[in-house]
mmCIF file of C-alpha atoms in Angstrom:
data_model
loop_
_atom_site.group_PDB
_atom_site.id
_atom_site.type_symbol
_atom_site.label_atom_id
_atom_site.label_comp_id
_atom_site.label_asym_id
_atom_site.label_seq_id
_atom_site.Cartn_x
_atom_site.Cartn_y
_atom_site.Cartn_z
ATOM 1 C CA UNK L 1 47.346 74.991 79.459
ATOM 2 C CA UNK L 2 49.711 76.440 82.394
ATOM 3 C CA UNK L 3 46.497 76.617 84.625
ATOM 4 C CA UNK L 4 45.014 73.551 83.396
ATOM 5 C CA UNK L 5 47.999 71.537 84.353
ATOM 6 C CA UNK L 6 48.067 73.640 87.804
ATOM 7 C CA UNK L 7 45.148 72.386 89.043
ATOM 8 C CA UNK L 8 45.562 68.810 88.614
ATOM 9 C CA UNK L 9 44.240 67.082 91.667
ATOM 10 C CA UNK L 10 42.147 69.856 92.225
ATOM 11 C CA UNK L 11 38.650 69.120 91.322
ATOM 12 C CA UNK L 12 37.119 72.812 91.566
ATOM 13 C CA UNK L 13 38.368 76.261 91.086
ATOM 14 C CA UNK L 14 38.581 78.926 88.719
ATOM 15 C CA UNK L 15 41.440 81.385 87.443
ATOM 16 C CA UNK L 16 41.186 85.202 86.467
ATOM 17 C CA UNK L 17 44.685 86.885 84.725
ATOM 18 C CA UNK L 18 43.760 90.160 83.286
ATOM 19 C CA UNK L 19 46.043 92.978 82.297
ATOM 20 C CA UNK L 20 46.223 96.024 84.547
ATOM 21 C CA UNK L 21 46.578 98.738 82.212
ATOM 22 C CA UNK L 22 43.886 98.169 79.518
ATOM 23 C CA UNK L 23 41.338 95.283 81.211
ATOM 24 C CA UNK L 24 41.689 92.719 78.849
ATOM 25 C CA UNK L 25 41.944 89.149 80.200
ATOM 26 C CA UNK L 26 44.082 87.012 79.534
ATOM 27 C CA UNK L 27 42.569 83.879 80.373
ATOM 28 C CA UNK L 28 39.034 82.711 82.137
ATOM 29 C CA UNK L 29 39.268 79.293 83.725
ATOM 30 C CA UNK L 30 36.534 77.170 85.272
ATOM 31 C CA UNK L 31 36.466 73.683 86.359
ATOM 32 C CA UNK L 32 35.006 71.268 86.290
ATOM 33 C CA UNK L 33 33.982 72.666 82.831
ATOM 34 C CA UNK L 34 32.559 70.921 79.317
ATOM 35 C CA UNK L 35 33.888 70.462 75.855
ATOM 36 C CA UNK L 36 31.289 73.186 73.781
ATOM 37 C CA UNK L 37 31.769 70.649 70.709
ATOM 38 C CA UNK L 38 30.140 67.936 72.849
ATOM 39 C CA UNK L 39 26.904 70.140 72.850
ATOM 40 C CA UNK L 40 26.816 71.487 69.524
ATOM 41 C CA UNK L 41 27.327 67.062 68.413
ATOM 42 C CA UNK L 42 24.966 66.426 70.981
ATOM 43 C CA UNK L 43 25.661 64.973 74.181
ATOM 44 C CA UNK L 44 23.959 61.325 75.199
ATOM 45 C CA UNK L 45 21.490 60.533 78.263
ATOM 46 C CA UNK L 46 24.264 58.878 79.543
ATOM 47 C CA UNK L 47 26.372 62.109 79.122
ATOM 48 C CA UNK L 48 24.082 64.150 80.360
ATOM 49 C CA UNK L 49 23.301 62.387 83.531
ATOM 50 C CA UNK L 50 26.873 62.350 84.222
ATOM 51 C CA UNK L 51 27.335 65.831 83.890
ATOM 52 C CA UNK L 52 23.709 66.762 86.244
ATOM 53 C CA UNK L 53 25.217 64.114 88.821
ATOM 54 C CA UNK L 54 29.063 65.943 89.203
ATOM 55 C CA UNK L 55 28.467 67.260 92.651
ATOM 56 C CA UNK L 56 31.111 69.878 91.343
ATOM 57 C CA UNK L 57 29.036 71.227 88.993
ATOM 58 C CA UNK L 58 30.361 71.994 85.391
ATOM 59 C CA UNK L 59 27.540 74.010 84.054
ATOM 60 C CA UNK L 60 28.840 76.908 85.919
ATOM 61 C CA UNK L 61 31.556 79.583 84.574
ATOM 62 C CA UNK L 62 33.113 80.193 88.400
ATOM 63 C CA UNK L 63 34.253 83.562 87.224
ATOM 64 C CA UNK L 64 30.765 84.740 86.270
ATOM 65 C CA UNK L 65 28.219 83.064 87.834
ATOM 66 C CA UNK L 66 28.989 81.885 91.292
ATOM 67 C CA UNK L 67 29.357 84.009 94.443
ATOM 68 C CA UNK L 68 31.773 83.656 96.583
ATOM 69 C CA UNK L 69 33.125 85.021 100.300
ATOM 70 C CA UNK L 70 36.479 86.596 99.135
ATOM 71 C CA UNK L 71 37.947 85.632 102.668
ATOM 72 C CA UNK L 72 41.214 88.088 103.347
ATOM 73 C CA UNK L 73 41.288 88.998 99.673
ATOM 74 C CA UNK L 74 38.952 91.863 100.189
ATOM 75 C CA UNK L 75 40.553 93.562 103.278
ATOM 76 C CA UNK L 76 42.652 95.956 101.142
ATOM 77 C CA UNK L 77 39.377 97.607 100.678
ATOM 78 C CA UNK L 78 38.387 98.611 103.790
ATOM 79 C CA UNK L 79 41.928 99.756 104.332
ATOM 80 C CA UNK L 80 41.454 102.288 101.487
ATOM 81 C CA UNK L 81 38.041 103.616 103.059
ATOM 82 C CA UNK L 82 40.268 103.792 106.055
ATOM 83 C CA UNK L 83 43.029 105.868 104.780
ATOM 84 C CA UNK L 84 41.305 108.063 101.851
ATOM 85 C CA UNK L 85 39.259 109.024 104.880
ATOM 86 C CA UNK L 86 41.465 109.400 106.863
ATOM 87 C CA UNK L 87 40.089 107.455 109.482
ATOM 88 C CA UNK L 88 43.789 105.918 110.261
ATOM 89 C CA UNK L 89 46.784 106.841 108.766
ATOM 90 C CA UNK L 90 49.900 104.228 107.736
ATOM 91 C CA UNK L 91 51.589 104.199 111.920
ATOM 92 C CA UNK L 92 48.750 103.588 113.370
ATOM 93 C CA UNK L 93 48.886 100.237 114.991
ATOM 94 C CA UNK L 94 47.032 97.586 117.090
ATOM 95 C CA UNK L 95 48.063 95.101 119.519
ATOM 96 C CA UNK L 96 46.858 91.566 118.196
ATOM 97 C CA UNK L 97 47.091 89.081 120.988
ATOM 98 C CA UNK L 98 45.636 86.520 118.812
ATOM 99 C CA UNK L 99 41.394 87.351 119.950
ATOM 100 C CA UNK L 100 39.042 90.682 120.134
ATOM 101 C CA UNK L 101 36.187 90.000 122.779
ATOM 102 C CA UNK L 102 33.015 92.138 122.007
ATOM 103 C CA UNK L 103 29.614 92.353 123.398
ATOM 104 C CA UNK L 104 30.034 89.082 124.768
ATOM 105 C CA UNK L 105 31.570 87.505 121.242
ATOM 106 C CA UNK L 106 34.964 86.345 120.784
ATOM 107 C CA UNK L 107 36.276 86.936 117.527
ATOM 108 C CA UNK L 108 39.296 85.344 116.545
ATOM 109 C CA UNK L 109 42.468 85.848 114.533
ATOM 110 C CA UNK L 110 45.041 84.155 112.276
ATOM 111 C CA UNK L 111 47.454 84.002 114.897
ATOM 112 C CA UNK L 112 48.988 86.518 117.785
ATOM 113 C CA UNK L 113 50.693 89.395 116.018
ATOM 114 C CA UNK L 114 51.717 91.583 119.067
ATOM 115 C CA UNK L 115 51.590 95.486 117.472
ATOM 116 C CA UNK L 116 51.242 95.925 114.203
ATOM 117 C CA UNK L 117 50.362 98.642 111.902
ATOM 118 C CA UNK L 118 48.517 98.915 108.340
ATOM 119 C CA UNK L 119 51.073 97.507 106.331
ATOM 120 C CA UNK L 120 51.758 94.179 108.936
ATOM 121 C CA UNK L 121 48.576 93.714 109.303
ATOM 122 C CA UNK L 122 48.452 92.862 105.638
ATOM 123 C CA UNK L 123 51.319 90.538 105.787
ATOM 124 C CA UNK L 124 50.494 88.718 108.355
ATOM 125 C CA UNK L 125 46.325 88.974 107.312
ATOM 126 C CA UNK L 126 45.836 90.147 111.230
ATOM 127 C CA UNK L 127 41.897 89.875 111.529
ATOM 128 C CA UNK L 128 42.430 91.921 114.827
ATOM 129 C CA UNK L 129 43.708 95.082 112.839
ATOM 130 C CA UNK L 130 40.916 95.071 110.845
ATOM 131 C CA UNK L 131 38.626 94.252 113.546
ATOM 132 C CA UNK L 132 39.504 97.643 114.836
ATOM 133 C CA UNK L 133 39.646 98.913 111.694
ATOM 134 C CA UNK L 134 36.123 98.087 110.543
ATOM 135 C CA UNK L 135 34.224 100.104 113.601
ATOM 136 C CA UNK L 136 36.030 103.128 113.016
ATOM 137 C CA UNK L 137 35.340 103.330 109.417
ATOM 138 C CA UNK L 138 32.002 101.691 109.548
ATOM 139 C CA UNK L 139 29.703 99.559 107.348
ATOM 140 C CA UNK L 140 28.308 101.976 105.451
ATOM 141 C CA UNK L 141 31.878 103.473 104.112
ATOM 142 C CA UNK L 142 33.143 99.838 103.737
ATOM 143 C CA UNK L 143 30.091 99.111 101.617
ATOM 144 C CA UNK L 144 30.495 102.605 99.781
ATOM 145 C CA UNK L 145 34.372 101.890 98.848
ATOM 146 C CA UNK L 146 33.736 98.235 97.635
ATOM 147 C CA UNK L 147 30.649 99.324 95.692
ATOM 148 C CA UNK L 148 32.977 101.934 93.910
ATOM 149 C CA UNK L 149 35.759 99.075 93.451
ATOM 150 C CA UNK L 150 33.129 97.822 91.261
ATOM 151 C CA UNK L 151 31.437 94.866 94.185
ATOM 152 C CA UNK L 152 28.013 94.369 94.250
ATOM 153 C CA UNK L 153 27.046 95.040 90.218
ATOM 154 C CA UNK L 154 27.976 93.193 86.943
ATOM 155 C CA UNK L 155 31.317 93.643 85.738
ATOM 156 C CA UNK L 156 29.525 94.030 81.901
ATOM 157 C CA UNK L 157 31.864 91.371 80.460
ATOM 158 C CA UNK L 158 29.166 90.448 78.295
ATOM 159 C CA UNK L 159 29.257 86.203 79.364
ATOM 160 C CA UNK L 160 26.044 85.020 80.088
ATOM 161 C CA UNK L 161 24.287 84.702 83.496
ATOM 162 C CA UNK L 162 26.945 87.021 85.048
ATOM 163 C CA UNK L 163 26.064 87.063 88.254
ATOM 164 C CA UNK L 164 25.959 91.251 91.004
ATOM 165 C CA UNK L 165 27.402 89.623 93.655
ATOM 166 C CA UNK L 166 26.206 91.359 97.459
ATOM 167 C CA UNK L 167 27.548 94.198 99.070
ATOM 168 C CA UNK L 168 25.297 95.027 102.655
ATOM 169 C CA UNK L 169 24.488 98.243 104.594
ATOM 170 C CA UNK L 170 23.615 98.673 107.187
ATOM 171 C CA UNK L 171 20.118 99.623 105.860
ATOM 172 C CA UNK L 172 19.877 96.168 104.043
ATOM 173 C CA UNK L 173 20.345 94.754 107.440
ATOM 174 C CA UNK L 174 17.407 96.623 109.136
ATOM 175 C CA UNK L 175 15.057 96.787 106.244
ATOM 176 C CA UNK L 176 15.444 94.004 104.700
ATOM 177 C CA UNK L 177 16.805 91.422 107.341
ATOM 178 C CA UNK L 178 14.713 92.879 109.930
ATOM 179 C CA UNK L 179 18.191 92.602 112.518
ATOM 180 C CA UNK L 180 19.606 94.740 115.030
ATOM 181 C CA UNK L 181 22.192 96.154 113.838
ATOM 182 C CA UNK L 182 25.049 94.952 115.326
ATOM 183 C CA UNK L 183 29.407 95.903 115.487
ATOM 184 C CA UNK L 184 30.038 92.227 114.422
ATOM 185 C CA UNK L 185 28.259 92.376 110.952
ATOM 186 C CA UNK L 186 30.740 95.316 110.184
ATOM 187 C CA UNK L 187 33.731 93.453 111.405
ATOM 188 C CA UNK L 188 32.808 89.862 109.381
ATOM 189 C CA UNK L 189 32.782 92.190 106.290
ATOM 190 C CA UNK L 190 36.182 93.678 106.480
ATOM 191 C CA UNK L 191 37.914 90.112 106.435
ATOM 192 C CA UNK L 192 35.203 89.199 103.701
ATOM 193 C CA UNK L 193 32.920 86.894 105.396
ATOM 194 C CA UNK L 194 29.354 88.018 106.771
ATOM 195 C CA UNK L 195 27.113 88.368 104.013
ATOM 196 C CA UNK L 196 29.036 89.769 101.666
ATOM 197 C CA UNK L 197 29.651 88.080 98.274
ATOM 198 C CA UNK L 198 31.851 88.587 95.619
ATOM 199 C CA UNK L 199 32.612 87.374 91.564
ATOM 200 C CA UNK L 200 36.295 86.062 90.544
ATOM 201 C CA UNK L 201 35.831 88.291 87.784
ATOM 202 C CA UNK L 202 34.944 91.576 89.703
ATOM 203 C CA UNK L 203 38.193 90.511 92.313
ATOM 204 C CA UNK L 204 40.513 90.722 89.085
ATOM 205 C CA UNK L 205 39.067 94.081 87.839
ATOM 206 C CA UNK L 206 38.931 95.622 91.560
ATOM 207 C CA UNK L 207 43.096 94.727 92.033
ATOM 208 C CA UNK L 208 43.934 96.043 88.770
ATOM 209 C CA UNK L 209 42.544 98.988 89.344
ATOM 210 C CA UNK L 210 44.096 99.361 92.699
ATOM 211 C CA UNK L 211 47.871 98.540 90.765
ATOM 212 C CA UNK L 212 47.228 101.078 87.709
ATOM 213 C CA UNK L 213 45.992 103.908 90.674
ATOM 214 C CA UNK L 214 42.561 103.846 90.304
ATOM 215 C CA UNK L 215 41.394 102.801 86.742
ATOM 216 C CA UNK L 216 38.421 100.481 86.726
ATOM 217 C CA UNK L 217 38.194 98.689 83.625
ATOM 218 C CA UNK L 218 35.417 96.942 81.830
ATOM 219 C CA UNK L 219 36.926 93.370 80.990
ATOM 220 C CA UNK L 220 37.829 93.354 77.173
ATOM 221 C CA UNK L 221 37.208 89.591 75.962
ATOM 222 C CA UNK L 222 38.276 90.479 71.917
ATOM 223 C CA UNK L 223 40.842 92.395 70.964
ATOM 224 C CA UNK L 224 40.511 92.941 67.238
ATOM 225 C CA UNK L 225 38.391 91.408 64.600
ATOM 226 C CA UNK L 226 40.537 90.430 61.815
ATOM 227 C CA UNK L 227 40.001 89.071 58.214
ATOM 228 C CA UNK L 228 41.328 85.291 57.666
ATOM 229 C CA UNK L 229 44.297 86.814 56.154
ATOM 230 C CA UNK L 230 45.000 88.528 59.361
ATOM 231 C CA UNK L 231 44.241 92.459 57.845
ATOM 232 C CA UNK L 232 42.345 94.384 60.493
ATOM 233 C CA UNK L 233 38.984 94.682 60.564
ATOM 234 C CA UNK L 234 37.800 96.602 64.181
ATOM 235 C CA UNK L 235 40.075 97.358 66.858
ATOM 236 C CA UNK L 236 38.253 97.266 70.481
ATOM 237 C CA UNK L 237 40.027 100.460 72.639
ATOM 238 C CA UNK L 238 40.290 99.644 76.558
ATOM 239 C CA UNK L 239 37.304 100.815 78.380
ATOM 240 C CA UNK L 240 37.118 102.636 81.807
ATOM 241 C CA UNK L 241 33.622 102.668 83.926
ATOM 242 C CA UNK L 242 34.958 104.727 86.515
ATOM 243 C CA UNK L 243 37.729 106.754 88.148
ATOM 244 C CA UNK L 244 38.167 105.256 91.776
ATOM 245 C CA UNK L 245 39.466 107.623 94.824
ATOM 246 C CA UNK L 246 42.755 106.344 95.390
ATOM 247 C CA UNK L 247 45.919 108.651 96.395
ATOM 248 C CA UNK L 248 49.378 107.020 95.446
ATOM 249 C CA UNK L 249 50.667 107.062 98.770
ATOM 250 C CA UNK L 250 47.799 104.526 99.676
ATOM 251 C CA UNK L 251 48.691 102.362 96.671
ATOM 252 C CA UNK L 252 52.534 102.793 97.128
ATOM 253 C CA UNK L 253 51.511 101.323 100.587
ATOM 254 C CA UNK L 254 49.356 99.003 99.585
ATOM 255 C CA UNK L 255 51.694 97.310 97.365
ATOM 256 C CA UNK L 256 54.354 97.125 99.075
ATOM 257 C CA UNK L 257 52.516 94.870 101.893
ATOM 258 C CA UNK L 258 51.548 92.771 99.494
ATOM 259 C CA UNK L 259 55.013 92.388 98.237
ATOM 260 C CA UNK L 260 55.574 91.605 102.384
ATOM 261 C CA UNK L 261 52.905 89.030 101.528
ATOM 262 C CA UNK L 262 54.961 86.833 99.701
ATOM 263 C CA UNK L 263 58.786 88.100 100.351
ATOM 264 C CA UNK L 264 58.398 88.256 104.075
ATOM 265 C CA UNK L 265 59.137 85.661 105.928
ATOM 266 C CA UNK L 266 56.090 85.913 108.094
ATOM 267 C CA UNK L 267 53.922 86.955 105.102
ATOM 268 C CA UNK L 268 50.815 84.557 104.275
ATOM 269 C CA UNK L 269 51.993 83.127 101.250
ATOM 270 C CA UNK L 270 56.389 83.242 101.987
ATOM 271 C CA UNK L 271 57.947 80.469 100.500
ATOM 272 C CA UNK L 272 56.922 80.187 96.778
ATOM 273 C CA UNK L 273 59.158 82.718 95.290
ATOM 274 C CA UNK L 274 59.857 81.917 91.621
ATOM 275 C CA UNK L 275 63.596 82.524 90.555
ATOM 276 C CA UNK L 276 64.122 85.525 88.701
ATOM 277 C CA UNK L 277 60.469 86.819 89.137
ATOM 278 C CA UNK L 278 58.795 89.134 91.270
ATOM 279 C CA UNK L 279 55.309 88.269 92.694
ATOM 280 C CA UNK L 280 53.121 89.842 95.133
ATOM 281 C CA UNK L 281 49.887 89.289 96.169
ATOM 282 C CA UNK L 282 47.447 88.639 99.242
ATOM 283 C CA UNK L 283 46.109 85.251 100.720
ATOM 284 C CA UNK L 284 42.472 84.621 101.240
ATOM 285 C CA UNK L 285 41.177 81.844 103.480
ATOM 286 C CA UNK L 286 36.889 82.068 103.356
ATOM 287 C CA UNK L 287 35.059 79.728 105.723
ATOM 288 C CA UNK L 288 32.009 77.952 103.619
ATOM 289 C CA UNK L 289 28.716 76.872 104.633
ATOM 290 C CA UNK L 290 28.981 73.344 106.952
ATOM 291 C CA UNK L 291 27.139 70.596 105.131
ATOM 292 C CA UNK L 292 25.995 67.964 107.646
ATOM 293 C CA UNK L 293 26.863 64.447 107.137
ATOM 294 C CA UNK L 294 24.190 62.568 104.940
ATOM 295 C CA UNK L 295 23.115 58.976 104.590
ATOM 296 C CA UNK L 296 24.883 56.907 102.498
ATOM 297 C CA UNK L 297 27.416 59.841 101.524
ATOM 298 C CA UNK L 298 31.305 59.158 101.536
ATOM 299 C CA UNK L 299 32.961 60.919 104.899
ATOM 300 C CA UNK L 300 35.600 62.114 102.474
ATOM 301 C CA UNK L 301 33.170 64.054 100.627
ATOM 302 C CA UNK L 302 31.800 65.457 104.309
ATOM 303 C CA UNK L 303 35.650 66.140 104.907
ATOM 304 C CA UNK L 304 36.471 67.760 102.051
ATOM 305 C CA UNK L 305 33.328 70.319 101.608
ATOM 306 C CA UNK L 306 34.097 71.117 105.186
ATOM 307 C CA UNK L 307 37.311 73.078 104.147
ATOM 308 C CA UNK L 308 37.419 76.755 103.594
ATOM 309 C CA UNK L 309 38.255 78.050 99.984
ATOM 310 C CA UNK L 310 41.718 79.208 99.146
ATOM 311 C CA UNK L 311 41.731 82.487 97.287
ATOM 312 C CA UNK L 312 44.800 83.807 96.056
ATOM 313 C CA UNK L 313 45.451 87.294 94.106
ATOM 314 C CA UNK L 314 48.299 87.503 92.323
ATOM 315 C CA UNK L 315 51.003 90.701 91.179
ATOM 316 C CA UNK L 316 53.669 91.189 88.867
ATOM 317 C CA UNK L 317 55.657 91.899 88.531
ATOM 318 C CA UNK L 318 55.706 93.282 91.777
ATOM 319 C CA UNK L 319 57.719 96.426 91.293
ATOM 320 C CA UNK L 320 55.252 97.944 89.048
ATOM 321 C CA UNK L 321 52.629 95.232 88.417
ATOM 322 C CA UNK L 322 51.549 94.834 84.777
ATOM 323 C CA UNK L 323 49.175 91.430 85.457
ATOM 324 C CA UNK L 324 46.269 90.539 87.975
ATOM 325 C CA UNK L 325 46.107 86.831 88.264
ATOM 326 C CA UNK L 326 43.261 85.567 91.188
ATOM 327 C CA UNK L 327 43.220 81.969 91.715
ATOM 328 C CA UNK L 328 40.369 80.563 93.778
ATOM 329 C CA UNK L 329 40.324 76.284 94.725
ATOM 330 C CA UNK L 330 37.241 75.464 96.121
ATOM 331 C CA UNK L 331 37.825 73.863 99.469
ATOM 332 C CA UNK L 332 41.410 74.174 99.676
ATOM 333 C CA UNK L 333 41.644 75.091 102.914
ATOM 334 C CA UNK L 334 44.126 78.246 103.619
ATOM 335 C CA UNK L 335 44.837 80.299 101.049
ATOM 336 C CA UNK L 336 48.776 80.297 101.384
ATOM 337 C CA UNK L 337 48.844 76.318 101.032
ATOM 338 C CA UNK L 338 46.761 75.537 97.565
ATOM 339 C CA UNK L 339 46.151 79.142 95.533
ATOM 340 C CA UNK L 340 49.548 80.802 96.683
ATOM 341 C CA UNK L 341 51.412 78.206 94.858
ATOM 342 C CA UNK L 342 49.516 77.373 92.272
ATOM 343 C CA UNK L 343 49.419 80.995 90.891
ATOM 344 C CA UNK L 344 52.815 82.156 91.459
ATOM 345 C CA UNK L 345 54.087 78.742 89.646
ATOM 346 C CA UNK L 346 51.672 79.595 86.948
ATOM 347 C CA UNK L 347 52.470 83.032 86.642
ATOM 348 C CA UNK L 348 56.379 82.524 87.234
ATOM 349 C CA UNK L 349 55.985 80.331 84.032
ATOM 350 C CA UNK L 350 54.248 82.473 81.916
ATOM 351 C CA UNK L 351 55.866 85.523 82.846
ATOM 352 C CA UNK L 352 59.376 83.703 81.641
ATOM 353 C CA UNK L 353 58.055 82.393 78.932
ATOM 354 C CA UNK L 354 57.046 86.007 77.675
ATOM 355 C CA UNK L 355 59.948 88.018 78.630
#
């Protein structure tokens, strides 16, 4: 209901919370989405044209079975490849002044940081950082840590037409694509655009296991299986798939940029502190495909499928997070103006409302 009521005037997204510590989520939310009663009644032509015709499409679970670039959301990645390899350690810093030329390509930033290190360059979301960053650890490791995050493979929720999402090598890229290899297909990945492509569900499980300190879950949909009088009938234990490489003083680090995130006044998503709770989290701002304007389509519509999505993940509380919340609204331009808020009100209410 929280959620629901969050995305009012919003008409696409989707919401992951899941707990850190055991993998169960606590809520899965898609929209536009369908009432499952409707179906079983059985829905009328009329009904059922409506529903093909919803350019927003409601037959899709957004958690499960779309793909989406995670934008900024997925940098913390590469910065693990970086420092469990030791390819950088937590001082060394770039100078951002707002643009990296190479080969002849301009690649541009979020703003002009001057020198900043790991933990700024999180705060801010400095594309130049990880510019750098990317051709010194290179695709392959990227691809490597991300895979072992638990990107590019079903989560095994167990929903229906779960979708791998895409992780690329650079071996995808010369086998398969037939390209020449190039530096700027490493550095798209590492501020997840490119051709990488990611699940809200596997974005959830990959944060939480960076907060517990390397624990990747399977997602736990039931709980218990009780008899209608409410004795016990199976209880389902927390499941892990895998141990991820992840030393504490990278996740100490690694949190406490993201607390910058939203508690610095420079951070991506400063200004939506909720009184007497503790959020962190990272902003995500992923460029989409550019439709072309059509014939006898509303320029609004153009407009508004024009805009990047804006991803949000979400921590608390942030001194030792106990909840992943990711928030994603489909074309809602940057990530700190329409997900930032909507999950830290959402999770600012529910976290008061339990404790």
């Amino acid at each position: 209901k929280l959620i629901d009521t969050a995305f009012l005037g919003y008409p696409a997204g989707a919401a992951v919370v899941v707990d850190v510590h055991t993998g169960r989520l606590l809520a899965l939310y898609s929209k536009p989405s369908f009432n499952s009663a409707t179906m079983t009644e059985g829905l009328s032509h009329e009904g059922l044209d409506e529903m093909n015709e919803n350019p927003f499409n409601p037959w899709i679970d957004r958690n499960v079975m779309e793909n989406y670039f995670p934008g900024s959301t997925f940098k913390i990645f590469p910065a693990i490849a970086a420092l469990d390899t030791k390819v950088i350690d937590s001082e060394d810093a770039v100078s951002c002044p707002g643009f990296l030329e190479i080969g002849g390509r301009v690649f541009k930033c979020t703003g002009q940081h001057g020198l900043v290190n790991l933990e700024r360059a999180i705060v801010y979301s400095c594309n130049v950082f990880f510019y750098n960053l990317s051709v010194m650890v290179g695709m392959d490791r990227i691809s490597r840590y991300a895979r072992d995050f638990g990107f590019g493979e079903r989560t095994g929720v167990g929903l229906p037409g779960e979708v791998p999402g895409f992780v690329p090598d650079r071996k995808w890229y010369v086998f398969e694509k037939k390209v020449h290899f190039r530096p700027g297909y490493t550095m798209n990945m590492a501020i997840g655009q490119g051709n990488l492509k990611v699940t809200m569900l596997q974005m959830a499980m990959a944060y939480a296991a960076v907060a517990n300190g390397g624990y990747l879950y399977y997602p736990q949909l039931v709980k218990s299986l009780d008899d209608p009088d409410g004795t016990p009938l199976k209880r389902f234990m927390p499941e892990v798939r895998r141990t991820v490489s992840l030393s504490t003083e990278t996740r100490m680090l690694l949190l406490d940029a993201m607390r910058g995130v939203t508690e610095d006044p420079l951070g991506t998503a400063y200004g939506y502190a909720v009184p007497g709770v503790s959020i962190s989290g990272k902003t995500g701002t992923a460029q989409v495909a550019r439709p072309k304007p059509q014939k006898g389509k509303q320029l609004e519509d153009f407009w508004y499928f024009n805009q990047p999505h804006s991803w949000f993940v979400a921590l608390a509380p942030s001194e030792s997070p106990e909840i992943v919340m990711v928030v994603l609204v489909e074309h809602g331009g940057a990530g700190g103006k329409a997900a930032a808020p909507l999950a830290t009100g959402v999770l600012g209410a529910y976290l008061k409302e339990m404790y």
